[in-house]
Coordinates of C-alpha atoms in Angstrom, one line a residue:
M822 CA -59.2 29.7 -40.8
S823 CA -56.7 31.8 -39.8
W824 CA -55.0 32.0 -36.6
G825 CA -54.4 35.5 -37.0
T826 CA -58.4 36.7 -36.9
E827 CA -59.4 33.5 -34.9
L828 CA -56.7 33.3 -32.2
W829 CA -55.9 37.1 -31.7
D830 CA -55.6 36.8 -28.2
Q831 CA -53.6 33.3 -27.9
Y832 CA -50.5 34.5 -28.7
D833 CA -48.6 32.3 -25.9
T834 CA -50.8 29.5 -26.4
I835 CA -49.9 29.6 -29.7
A836 CA -46.2 29.3 -28.9
T837 CA -47.0 26.7 -26.8
H838 CA -48.4 24.8 -29.6
T839 CA -45.8 24.8 -31.8
Q840 CA -43.5 24.0 -29.8
K841 CA -45.2 20.8 -28.6
G842 CA -45.3 20.2 -32.9
I843 CA -41.4 19.9 -32.6
D844 CA -41.2 17.9 -29.6
F845 CA -43.4 15.5 -31.7
C846 CA -40.9 15.7 -34.7
E847 CA -38.5 14.6 -32.1
R848 CA -39.9 11.8 -31.0
F849 CA -40.8 10.6 -34.4
T850 CA -37.3 10.6 -34.9
H851 CA -36.3 8.6 -32.1
F852 CA -39.0 6.4 -33.2
L853 CA -37.5 5.8 -36.9
K854 CA -34.3 5.1 -34.9
D855 CA -35.6 2.2 -32.8
R856 CA -37.6 1.2 -35.8
C857 CA -33.9 0.7 -38.3
S858 CA -32.2 -0.8 -35.1
I859 CA -34.7 -3.4 -34.8
E860 CA -34.8 -4.1 -38.8
L861 CA -30.9 -4.4 -38.6
K862 CA -30.8 -6.3 -35.4
Y863 CA -33.9 -8.7 -37.0
A864 CA -31.5 -8.7 -40.1
S865 CA -28.5 -9.2 -38.6
E866 CA -30.0 -12.5 -36.5
L867 CA -31.4 -13.9 -39.8
K868 CA -27.9 -14.1 -41.2
K869 CA -26.3 -15.7 -38.0
L870 CA -28.5 -18.2 -38.1
V871 CA -28.1 -18.9 -42.0
K872 CA -24.4 -18.9 -41.4
S873 CA -24.5 -21.0 -38.2
Y874 CA -26.7 -23.9 -40.4
Q875 CA -24.9 -22.9 -43.9
P876 CA -22.6 -25.8 -44.9
K877 CA -18.8 -25.2 -44.9
K878 CA -17.1 -25.4 -47.7
K879 CA -15.9 -28.9 -47.2
E880 CA -19.2 -30.1 -47.1
E881 CA -20.7 -28.2 -50.0
E882 CA -20.4 -30.8 -52.0
E883 CA -22.1 -33.6 -50.2
Y884 CA -24.9 -30.8 -49.8
Q885 CA -25.1 -31.0 -53.2
Q886 CA -25.5 -35.0 -53.7
Y887 CA -29.0 -35.0 -51.8
S888 CA -31.9 -33.2 -52.7
W889 CA -33.4 -32.7 -49.7
A890 CA -30.2 -31.4 -48.8
A891 CA -29.1 -28.9 -51.9
R892 CA -33.0 -27.8 -51.1
F893 CA -32.2 -26.7 -47.6
W894 CA -29.3 -25.2 -48.6
D895 CA -31.2 -23.3 -51.2
V896 CA -33.6 -22.2 -48.4
L897 CA -30.9 -20.9 -46.4
K898 CA -29.9 -18.5 -49.5
E899 CA -33.6 -17.2 -49.7
L900 CA -33.4 -16.5 -46.2
H901 CA -30.1 -14.4 -46.3
D902 CA -31.9 -12.2 -49.3
L903 CA -35.0 -12.0 -47.2
A904 CA -32.7 -10.5 -44.5
G905 CA -31.3 -8.3 -46.8
Q906 CA -34.4 -6.4 -47.6
H907 CA -35.0 -5.6 -43.9
E908 CA -31.3 -4.3 -44.2
V909 CA -32.7 -2.1 -47.2
I910 CA -35.7 -1.2 -45.2
A911 CA -33.6 -0.1 -42.4
E912 CA -31.3 1.8 -44.9
N913 CA -33.4 3.4 -47.0
T914 CA -35.7 4.8 -43.7
Q915 CA -32.3 6.3 -42.0
G916 CA -31.3 7.7 -45.7
Q917 CA -34.6 9.4 -46.5
V918 CA -37.4 9.4 -44.0
L919 CA -35.1 9.9 -41.1
K920 CA -33.0 12.6 -42.2
D921 CA -35.9 14.3 -43.8
V922 CA -37.4 14.7 -40.0
Q923 CA -33.9 15.9 -38.5
S924 CA -33.8 18.4 -41.5
L925 CA -37.8 19.6 -40.8
I926 CA -36.7 20.0 -36.8
S927 CA -33.9 22.2 -37.8
E928 CA -35.7 24.4 -40.1
M929 CA -38.8 24.6 -37.6
K930 CA -36.9 25.7 -34.7
Q931 CA -35.2 28.6 -36.7
Q932 CA -39.1 29.3 -38.1
R933 CA -40.5 29.4 -34.8
R934 CA -37.4 31.0 -33.1
K935 CA -37.7 34.1 -35.9
D936 CA -41.8 34.3 -35.4
L937 CA -41.5 34.4 -31.8
Q938 CA -38.9 37.3 -32.2
D939 CA -41.2 38.9 -34.4
G940 CA -44.4 38.5 -32.3
A941 CA -42.1 40.1 -29.0
K942 CA -41.2 43.1 -31.0
V943 CA -44.4 43.4 -32.7
Q944 CA -45.9 43.5 -28.7
D945 CA -43.0 45.1 -27.2
Q946 CA -44.1 48.1 -29.8
L947 CA -47.7 47.9 -28.7
K948 CA -46.7 48.1 -24.8
E949 CA -44.1 51.1 -25.7
S950 CA -47.4 53.4 -27.2
L951 CA -49.7 52.0 -24.4
A952 CA -46.8 53.4 -22.0
K953 CA -46.8 56.7 -23.8
L954 CA -50.5 57.0 -23.7
D955 CA -50.4 56.4 -19.9
K956 CA -47.9 58.6 -19.3
S957 CA -49.4 61.5 -21.0
R958 CA -52.8 60.8 -19.2
R959 CA -51.2 61.2 -16.1
N960 CA -49.9 64.4 -17.4
Y961 CA -53.2 66.0 -18.7
E962 CA -54.6 64.8 -15.2
K963 CA -51.4 66.8 -13.3
A964 CA -51.9 69.5 -15.6
F965 CA -55.9 69.8 -15.3
K966 CA -55.4 69.5 -11.4
M967 CA -53.0 72.2 -11.1
A968 CA -55.4 74.3 -13.5
E969 CA -58.6 74.2 -11.3
K970 CA -56.5 74.5 -8.0
A971 CA -54.7 77.9 -10.0
T972 CA -58.8 78.8 -11.0
D973 CA -60.0 78.3 -7.4
D974 CA -56.9 80.6 -5.9
Y975 CA -58.0 83.4 -8.3
R976 CA -61.5 83.5 -7.5
K977 CA -60.8 83.5 -3.9
A978 CA -58.1 86.4 -4.5
D979 CA -60.5 88.4 -6.7
A980 CA -63.3 88.1 -3.8
D981 CA -60.4 88.8 -0.9
I982 CA -61.2 92.8 -0.5
N983 CA -58.0 92.9 1.9
L984 CA -55.7 91.9 -1.2
S985 CA -54.1 94.3 -3.5
R986 CA -55.0 94.7 -6.8
A987 CA -51.2 93.6 -8.0
E988 CA -51.6 90.5 -5.7
V989 CA -55.2 89.6 -7.9
E990 CA -53.5 90.1 -11.2
K991 CA -50.6 87.8 -10.1
T992 CA -52.7 85.2 -9.2
R993 CA -54.8 85.8 -12.3
N994 CA -51.9 85.1 -14.3
M995 CA -50.9 82.0 -12.2
M996 CA -54.2 80.5 -13.5
M997 CA -53.8 81.4 -17.1
I998 CA -50.9 79.7 -17.3
K999 CA -51.9 76.7 -15.4
N1000 CA -54.6 76.5 -18.0
N1001 CA -52.4 76.9 -21.0
Q1002 CA -50.6 74.2 -19.5
C1003 CA -53.7 71.9 -18.9
D1004 CA -54.7 72.5 -22.7
E1005 CA -51.3 71.8 -24.1
S1006 CA -51.1 68.3 -21.7
K1007 CA -54.8 67.5 -23.0
N1008 CA -53.8 68.2 -26.6
E1009 CA -50.7 65.9 -25.9
Y1010 CA -52.7 63.6 -24.8
A1011 CA -55.5 63.2 -27.1
A1012 CA -52.9 63.0 -29.9
Q1013 CA -51.2 60.0 -28.0
L1014 CA -54.4 58.2 -27.6
Q1015 CA -55.4 58.3 -31.5
Q1016 CA -51.7 57.0 -32.2
T1017 CA -52.3 54.3 -29.3
N1018 CA -55.3 53.3 -30.7
Q1019 CA -54.4 53.5 -34.4
H1020 CA -51.0 51.3 -33.4
Q1021 CA -53.7 48.5 -31.7
R1022 CA -55.7 48.2 -34.6
D1023 CA -52.9 47.6 -36.6
H1024 CA -51.6 45.4 -34.2
Y1025 CA -54.4 43.3 -33.6
T1026 CA -55.4 43.3 -37.6
Q1027 CA -52.3 43.4 -39.3
Q1028 CA -49.1 42.7 -37.3
M1029 CA -49.9 39.8 -34.8
P1030 CA -52.0 38.0 -37.8
S1031 CA -48.8 38.0 -40.1
V1032 CA -47.2 36.8 -37.5
F1033 CA -49.8 34.3 -36.5
Q1034 CA -50.1 33.2 -39.9
Q1035 CA -46.5 32.5 -40.3
M1036 CA -46.3 30.0 -37.3
Q1037 CA -49.8 28.6 -38.6
S1038 CA -47.8 27.8 -42.2
M1039 CA -44.7 26.4 -40.2
E1040 CA -47.4 24.3 -38.3
E1041 CA -49.2 23.1 -41.2
N1042 CA -45.7 22.3 -43.3
R1043 CA -45.0 20.2 -40.4
I1044 CA -47.6 18.3 -40.6
N1045 CA -47.7 17.9 -44.0
K1046 CA -44.3 16.4 -43.8
I1047 CA -45.3 14.1 -41.1
K1048 CA -48.2 12.9 -43.3
S1049 CA -45.4 12.5 -46.6
M1050 CA -43.0 10.9 -44.5
V1051 CA -45.4 7.8 -42.7
K1052 CA -46.4 7.2 -46.7
Q1053 CA -42.8 6.9 -47.4
I1054 CA -42.3 4.8 -45.0
A1055 CA -45.2 2.3 -46.2
D1056 CA -44.0 2.7 -49.3
I1057 CA -40.6 1.9 -48.5
E1058 CA -41.9 -1.6 -47.1
R1059 CA -43.8 -2.2 -50.2
S1060 CA -41.2 -1.6 -52.4
V1061 CA -39.5 -4.7 -50.5
V1062 CA -42.5 -7.2 -50.4
P1063 CA -42.2 -8.3 -54.3
I1064 CA -38.6 -9.6 -53.4
I1065 CA -39.8 -10.9 -50.2
N1066 CA -42.4 -12.6 -51.8
T1067 CA -39.8 -14.1 -54.6
C1068 CA -38.0 -15.7 -51.3
I1069 CA -40.9 -17.0 -50.1
D1070 CA -41.5 -18.6 -53.6
G1071 CA -38.0 -19.8 -54.0
M1072 CA -38.5 -21.3 -50.4
V1073 CA -41.8 -23.0 -51.7
K1074 CA -39.9 -24.0 -55.0
A1075 CA -37.1 -25.3 -52.9
S1076 CA -39.4 -27.6 -51.3
D1077 CA -40.9 -28.9 -54.6
G1078 CA -37.8 -29.5 -55.7
I1079 CA -36.9 -32.5 -52.8
S1080 CA -37.4 -35.8 -54.2
A1081 CA -37.3 -39.1 -52.4
E1082 CA -36.5 -41.3 -55.4
E1083 CA -33.8 -38.9 -56.3
D1084 CA -31.9 -39.6 -53.0
S1085 CA -32.6 -43.3 -52.8
K1086 CA -30.8 -43.3 -55.9
A1087 CA -28.1 -41.3 -55.2
V1088 CA -27.3 -42.9 -51.7
I1089 CA -26.9 -46.1 -54.3
D1090 CA -24.6 -44.2 -56.5
K1091 CA -22.4 -43.1 -53.4
Y1092 CA -22.0 -46.2 -51.5
K1093 CA -22.7 -49.2 -54.2
S1094 CA -19.4 -51.0 -54.1
G1095 CA -19.4 -52.6 -57.2
F1096 CA -18.9 -56.4 -55.6
P1097 CA -21.1 -58.9 -56.6
I1098 CA -23.1 -60.8 -54.1
P1099 CA -21.6 -63.7 -52.6
A1100 CA -22.4 -67.2 -54.3
D1101 CA -23.8 -70.1 -52.1
I1102 CA -21.3 -71.4 -50.0
P1103 CA -20.3 -75.0 -51.0
F1104 CA -20.3 -77.7 -48.8
E1105 CA -17.0 -78.9 -47.8
D1106 CA -16.6 -82.9 -47.4
L1107 CA -14.1 -83.1 -44.5
S1108 CA -13.9 -87.1 -46.0
N1109 CA -12.8 -86.0 -49.1
S1110 CA -8.8 -85.9 -48.8
S1111 CA -8.6 -83.2 -51.5
V1112 CA -9.7 -79.5 -50.0
I1113 CA -10.9 -77.5 -52.4
D1114 CA -10.1 -73.6 -51.6
T1115 CA -13.4 -71.8 -52.7
S1116 CA -12.4 -68.4 -50.9
N1117 CA -12.3 -67.1 -54.1
A1118 CA -14.1 -69.5 -56.3
N1119 CA -16.8 -67.2 -57.6
G1120 CA -14.7 -64.1 -58.2
T1121 CA -15.5 -62.5 -54.7
P1122 CA -12.6 -61.0 -53.1
K1123 CA -11.7 -62.8 -50.1
N1124 CA -12.4 -60.0 -48.0
S1125 CA -15.9 -60.1 -49.2
L1126 CA -17.3 -60.9 -45.8
D1127 CA -15.1 -58.0 -44.2
N1128 CA -16.4 -55.4 -46.9
R1129 CA -19.9 -56.7 -46.4
K1130 CA -19.6 -56.3 -42.7
G1131 CA -17.8 -53.0 -43.1
T1132 CA -20.3 -51.5 -45.4
V1133 CA -23.2 -52.9 -43.1
S1134 CA -23.3 -53.0 -39.7
D1135 CA -19.6 -51.9 -38.7
K1136 CA -20.7 -50.5 -35.4
K1137 CA -17.3 -49.1 -34.3
K1138 CA -16.9 -47.2 -37.3
N1139 CA -20.1 -45.9 -37.3
R1140 CA -20.3 -44.9 -33.6
K1141 CA -16.9 -42.9 -34.4
D1142 CA -18.4 -41.2 -37.2
K1143 CA -21.7 -40.2 -34.9
K1144 CA -18.7 -38.7 -32.8
G1145 CA -17.4 -37.0 -35.8
G1146 CA -20.0 -35.8 -37.6
G1147 CA -20.5 -32.5 -39.0
G1148 CA -23.1 -30.7 -41.7
L1149 CA -26.6 -30.2 -41.6
F1150 CA -27.5 -31.3 -37.9
G1151 CA -24.6 -33.5 -38.3
I1152 CA -25.8 -35.7 -40.5
F1153 CA -22.8 -35.6 -42.7
T1154 CA -19.5 -37.4 -41.3
S1155 CA -16.3 -38.0 -41.6
S1156 CA -13.3 -40.2 -41.0
K1157 CA -10.5 -38.5 -40.1
G1158 CA -8.1 -41.3 -38.8
E1159 CA -8.6 -43.0 -42.2
E1160 CA -6.2 -41.6 -44.8
S1161 CA -6.8 -42.7 -48.4
K1162 CA -4.3 -44.3 -50.7
E1163 CA -3.1 -42.2 -53.5
D1164 CA -5.0 -44.5 -56.0
F1165 CA -7.9 -45.1 -53.6
S1166 CA -7.1 -48.5 -54.3
D1167 CA -8.7 -49.4 -50.5
L1168 CA -12.0 -48.2 -51.6
P1169 CA -14.5 -50.2 -53.6
P1170 CA -14.4 -50.5 -57.4
N1171 CA -17.2 -47.5 -57.8
Q1172 CA -16.2 -45.6 -55.1
Q1173 CA -12.4 -45.7 -56.3
R1174 CA -13.4 -45.2 -59.9
K1175 CA -15.6 -41.7 -59.0
A1176 CA -12.6 -40.6 -56.5
L1177 CA -10.0 -41.0 -59.4
N1178 CA -12.6 -39.3 -61.7
R1179 CA -13.1 -36.4 -59.2
K1180 CA -9.4 -35.7 -58.8
I1181 CA -9.1 -35.9 -62.5
D1182 CA -11.3 -33.0 -62.4
E1183 CA -10.0 -31.1 -60.0
F1184 CA -6.5 -31.2 -61.8
K1185 CA -8.5 -30.1 -65.1
K1186 CA -10.0 -27.2 -63.5
E1187 CA -6.8 -26.1 -61.9
I1188 CA -5.2 -26.3 -65.2
A1189 CA -7.7 -24.4 -66.9
R1190 CA -6.6 -22.1 -64.4
E1191 CA -2.9 -21.5 -64.9
T1192 CA -3.5 -21.7 -68.5
A1193 CA -5.9 -18.7 -68.4
E1194 CA -3.3 -16.6 -66.1
R1195 CA -0.8 -17.5 -68.6
E1196 CA -2.4 -16.6 -71.4
G1197 CA -3.2 -13.4 -69.8
M1198 CA 0.7 -12.8 -68.9
L1199 CA 1.2 -13.5 -72.6
K1200 CA -0.9 -10.6 -73.6
M1201 CA 0.4 -8.5 -71.0
K1202 CA 3.8 -9.4 -72.1
D1203 CA 2.9 -8.3 -75.6
V1204 CA 1.0 -4.9 -74.4
Y1205 CA 4.6 -4.3 -72.6
V1206 CA 6.2 -4.7 -75.9
N1207 CA 4.3 -2.8 -78.1
N1208 CA 4.5 0.1 -75.7
P1209 CA 7.4 -0.4 -72.8
A1210 CA 6.3 2.8 -70.9
L1211 CA 3.3 0.7 -69.3
G1212 CA 5.9 -1.7 -68.0
D1213 CA 8.9 -4.0 -68.8
P1214 CA 7.8 -7.6 -71.0
N1215 CA 11.1 -8.9 -68.9
A1216 CA 9.6 -9.2 -65.5
L1217 CA 7.2 -11.2 -66.6
E1218 CA 9.6 -13.9 -67.8
K1219 CA 10.1 -15.5 -64.4
K1220 CA 6.5 -15.4 -63.5
I1221 CA 5.5 -17.3 -66.9
E1222 CA 8.6 -19.6 -66.0
E1223 CA 6.7 -20.3 -63.0
N1224 CA 3.8 -21.0 -64.5
A1225 CA 4.9 -23.4 -67.0
Q1226 CA 6.4 -25.4 -64.8
K1227 CA 3.6 -25.4 -62.4
I1228 CA 1.5 -26.5 -65.5
D1229 CA 3.9 -29.0 -66.0
S1230 CA 3.6 -30.7 -62.7
L1231 CA -0.1 -30.4 -62.6
Q1232 CA -0.3 -32.4 -66.2
A1233 CA 2.1 -35.1 -64.7
E1234 CA 0.1 -35.6 -61.7
M1235 CA -3.0 -35.9 -63.7
R1236 CA -1.6 -38.2 -66.1
K1237 CA -0.5 -40.7 -63.2
Y1238 CA -4.1 -40.5 -61.9
Q1239 CA -5.4 -41.3 -65.4
G1240 CA -2.8 -44.0 -65.3
Y1241 CA -4.6 -45.4 -62.4
L1242 CA -8.0 -45.1 -64.1
A1243 CA -6.9 -47.1 -67.1
N1244 CA -5.0 -49.6 -65.3
M1245 CA -8.5 -50.1 -63.4
D1246 CA -10.5 -50.5 -66.2
A1247 CA -7.7 -52.8 -67.6
K1248 CA -8.2 -55.4 -65.0
P1249 CA -10.4 -58.2 -65.5
S1250 CA -14.0 -58.4 -64.2
P1251 CA -14.4 -60.8 -61.2
V1252 CA -17.2 -64.1 -62.5
G1253 CA -20.7 -63.2 -62.1
Q1254 CA -19.6 -58.9 -62.6
R1255 CA -20.4 -57.4 -65.8
R1256 CA -17.8 -54.8 -65.5
N1257 CA -16.2 -53.6 -68.7
S1258 CA -15.3 -50.2 -70.0
L1259 CA -19.8 -49.6 -70.1
S1260 CA -19.4 -49.6 -66.0
D1261 CA -21.4 -46.7 -64.7
D1262 CA -18.6 -44.8 -63.4
S1263 CA -15.5 -45.3 -66.1
I1264 CA -17.0 -42.9 -68.4
S1265 CA -14.3 -41.4 -71.2
Q1266 CA -11.5 -42.3 -69.8
S1267 CA -9.7 -43.1 -72.5
S1268 CA -10.7 -39.9 -74.4
T1269 CA -9.7 -38.3 -71.2
N1270 CA -6.1 -39.5 -71.3
M1271 CA -6.0 -38.7 -75.0
E1272 CA -7.1 -34.7 -74.2
M1273 CA -5.3 -34.2 -71.4
S1274 CA -2.2 -35.8 -72.7
Q1275 CA -1.6 -33.5 -75.8
T1276 CA -1.9 -30.3 -73.4
S1277 CA 0.5 -27.7 -75.3
L1278 CA 0.6 -23.8 -73.4
P1279 CA 0.2 -20.8 -75.5
G1280 CA 3.5 -20.3 -76.9
Q1281 CA 5.2 -23.4 -76.1
P1282 CA 5.0 -26.8 -78.3
P1283 CA 2.8 -29.4 -77.4
V1284 CA 3.8 -31.8 -74.5
A1285 CA 3.8 -35.3 -75.1
A1286 CA 2.2 -37.8 -72.8
N1287 CA 4.6 -39.9 -70.7
E1288 CA 2.1 -42.6 -69.7
P1289 CA 0.6 -45.3 -72.4
E1290 CA -3.1 -45.3 -73.6
V1291 CA -5.2 -48.3 -72.7
Y1292 CA -7.7 -49.1 -75.7
T1293 CA -9.7 -52.1 -76.3
D1294 CA -9.6 -53.8 -79.3
E1295 CA -12.9 -55.1 -79.8
W1296 CA -16.3 -53.2 -78.8
P1297 CA -17.1 -54.2 -75.3
E1298 CA -20.3 -56.1 -75.0
P1299 CA -23.3 -53.6 -74.4
P1300 CA -25.4 -53.6 -71.3
S1301 CA -28.5 -55.4 -70.5
D1302 CA -31.4 -53.3 -69.6
E1303 CA -31.3 -54.2 -66.1
E1304 CA -27.5 -52.9 -65.8
F1305 CA -28.6 -50.0 -67.9
E1306 CA -31.3 -48.8 -65.4
E1307 CA -29.2 -49.7 -62.5
E1308 CA -25.8 -48.5 -63.5
G1309 CA -27.2 -45.1 -65.0
T1310 CA -26.2 -43.5 -68.0
V1311 CA -22.9 -44.4 -70.0
E1312 CA -20.4 -43.7 -71.9
I1313 CA -18.3 -46.2 -74.4
R1314 CA -14.6 -45.8 -74.5
K1315 CA -13.2 -45.6 -78.0
K1316 CA -10.2 -46.1 -79.8
P1317 CA -8.2 -43.1 -80.7
D1318 CA -10.1 -42.7 -84.3
K1319 CA -13.4 -42.8 -82.9
K1320 CA -15.3 -39.7 -81.5
A1321 CA -16.1 -39.9 -77.7
I1322 CA -19.7 -39.7 -76.2
D1323 CA -19.4 -37.0 -73.7
D1324 CA -21.5 -38.3 -70.4
E1325 CA -23.3 -34.6 -70.0
E1326 CA -25.2 -35.8 -66.2
D1327 CA -21.4 -37.2 -64.9
H1328 CA -18.9 -34.9 -66.7
V1329 CA -20.3 -31.4 -67.1
G1330 CA -17.3 -29.1 -67.0
E1331 CA -15.0 -32.1 -69.0
F1332 CA -12.4 -30.2 -71.0
E1333 CA -13.2 -31.5 -75.2
H1334 CA -10.1 -30.1 -76.7
A1335 CA -6.5 -30.1 -75.7
E1336 CA -4.8 -27.7 -73.7
G1337 CA -4.3 -24.5 -75.2
D1338 CA -7.0 -24.7 -77.4
F1339 CA -10.4 -24.3 -74.9
D1340 CA -13.9 -23.8 -75.9
E1341 CA -14.7 -20.5 -75.3
E1342 CA -18.4 -21.5 -75.3
G1343 CA -17.7 -23.8 -72.2
F1344 CA -16.7 -20.5 -69.8
P1345 CA -19.3 -20.5 -67.3
V1346 CA -21.4 -16.9 -66.6
I1347 CA -19.5 -16.0 -62.7
G1348 CA -21.2 -12.2 -63.1
T1349 CA -22.2 -9.6 -64.9
C1350 CA -20.7 -5.9 -65.7
R1351 CA -21.3 -2.6 -67.3
A1352 CA -18.8 -0.5 -69.4
L1353 CA -17.6 2.4 -67.5
Y1354 CA -15.9 3.7 -70.6
I1355 CA -15.7 3.3 -74.2
Y1356 CA -13.2 0.9 -75.7
E1357 CA -11.9 0.1 -79.1
A1358 CA -10.8 -3.0 -79.8
G1359 CA -6.6 -2.8 -80.8
N1360 CA -5.5 -6.2 -79.8
E1361 CA -6.1 -9.9 -81.1
G1362 CA -8.5 -11.4 -78.2
S1363 CA -10.1 -8.2 -77.2
V1364 CA -13.5 -7.0 -78.1
A1365 CA -15.0 -3.5 -78.0
M1366 CA -17.3 -1.9 -75.7
T1367 CA -19.3 1.1 -75.5
E1368 CA -20.3 3.6 -72.5
G1369 CA -22.7 1.6 -70.3
E1370 CA -22.9 -1.5 -72.5
E1371 CA -24.1 -4.6 -70.0
M1372 CA -22.1 -7.7 -70.7
F1373 CA -21.5 -11.3 -68.7
V1374 CA -18.3 -12.1 -66.9
L1375 CA -16.8 -15.3 -68.2
E1376 CA -13.5 -15.0 -66.4
Q1377 CA -11.8 -12.8 -63.4
D1378 CA -8.8 -10.9 -63.6
Q1379 CA -6.2 -12.9 -63.4
G1380 CA -3.4 -10.0 -62.3
D1381 CA -2.9 -9.1 -66.1
G1382 CA -5.5 -6.1 -65.7
W1383 CA -8.1 -8.2 -68.0
T1384 CA -11.1 -9.6 -68.0
R1385 CA -12.6 -12.1 -70.2
V1386 CA -16.4 -11.0 -71.1
R1387 CA -19.6 -12.4 -73.4
K1388 CA -21.4 -9.2 -75.0
H1389 CA -25.4 -9.9 -75.8
D1390 CA -24.7 -10.8 -79.5
N1391 CA -22.2 -13.8 -77.9
S1392 CA -19.3 -12.5 -79.0
E1393 CA -16.0 -12.8 -76.3
G1394 CA -12.8 -11.7 -75.5
F1395 CA -10.7 -9.6 -73.6
V1396 CA -11.6 -6.0 -72.4
P1397 CA -9.6 -3.8 -69.3
T1398 CA -10.5 -4.6 -65.8
S1399 CA -10.6 -0.9 -65.1
Y1400 CA -12.9 0.3 -67.9
I1401 CA -16.0 -2.1 -66.2
Q1402 CA -17.8 -2.4 -63.1
C1403 CA -18.2 -5.9 -62.2
H1404 CA -20.5 -7.9 -59.8
F1405 CA -19.8 -12.0 -59.4
Y1406 CA -22.8 -14.4 -58.1
D1407 CA -20.9 -15.7 -55.8
Q1408 CA -20.9 -12.1 -54.0
D1409 CA -24.6 -12.6 -53.4
E1410 CA -24.1 -16.3 -52.1
V1411 CA -24.0 -16.9 -48.1

């Protein structure tokens, strides 16, 4: 069906219809903008919700202690990812569909303006031809009337006997002139009529149908584009559905990871004091002159009642904690008013041992970071020495020296806490309490002391430990089955000549070698990277890579221009940071 043949007389109607099509496209544009605004606002509100309920930095460790809190944190992360998918919908809609609609509107306006101009031009030509025809017809009518009048005048003059022959001849000549003029006007009218009819046929069969066809094509193109855009919107939403389903599956998986038994055990591990249950209170016979001091007869500390009161029903402290609670719904509390002693001796034995272990692990991580930074500076210095154009190697001397002093300070602090832990393990256990080097939290402490006391720096001789090591002369008595189940997996402190057994559950990330000789396989994967250029390994410790190669990031650039990576063939080494594009996992976290 063609508009040119079916709607040959509806030019104005077609012009109005095409304008309505453009108006609809503009309305569709507003719809897309509002839709994107809603998606972005929804994503923003979801992220704001996640941010308001996610744990603070200082609460993250507490969140990891209980499965219900840790899994709720996982749900928040999945919800954050789900919000990101709504942002993807908005961004793709704005970047693809909305731009296409705006481009379509601009093209349609230009095309419609051109078509209307062509149609107006064709119509003006037809009107001009009709005007010429009307003018020639009026001239013909006027000439015909004058010719008739001249003929009548001649007949009258010829019949009048009073007129001379000259006057009659004059009248006859006028009649002939007027008749000739009439014939000329008639011929002009006939020619113009034929020309106008031909123009009119061309107008309604060729010229205007061509204009109508262009407008019809424009309108059909608009409709097809709208159809494609609606489908594109659906495809954009469909593309994020698998990711949204993955987020929902992650929430379900998080719910499956909640375990009441594990949380109950975690409460025991966290709050167990390590003190034995008080024995029966002996009867004091006042009639006996010798009063026996039984305050510590069974090995229970004198303040055991106070401890029990404090750990069970100290209402004042509980009320104080409720006021200052933080974390998820205020469940995690902290007593900022009380400062712990340096050796944590104010804590129960179990808690003191855990606190010391955590402190030592913090020093290990800090020393590892500083040592890695030192290695990077030494490598950079070697590069500067080999190629002075890149920089002055002497400029790094001061930084290397400051780094060495900082590592020495950290090692001294760590040895101090290792001494606290060694002294604690060396103390005799109270009667009725089987505490030896097999207790649940004294895990591989002597091996830890032996590991970190012999730490050496790259390019420096080993640093001797200042603290003496404490070892048992004999192998300790193994725990009973009840104690083994109660206190968890343990590790035996061995003599220096025996191989230490690492507790993989409680001491993940503990150094297994002396500083300066770290196990490269122990570096955690913190992200991924893609090689932007080809790099040929020319220095010791670096690895080659090809353009576009995907690798794992083990250690970030410490300011020396090098990043530690692991390839898929498990080879590790350093590559120039400027040669790769990195994506770190912590960027995806809330």
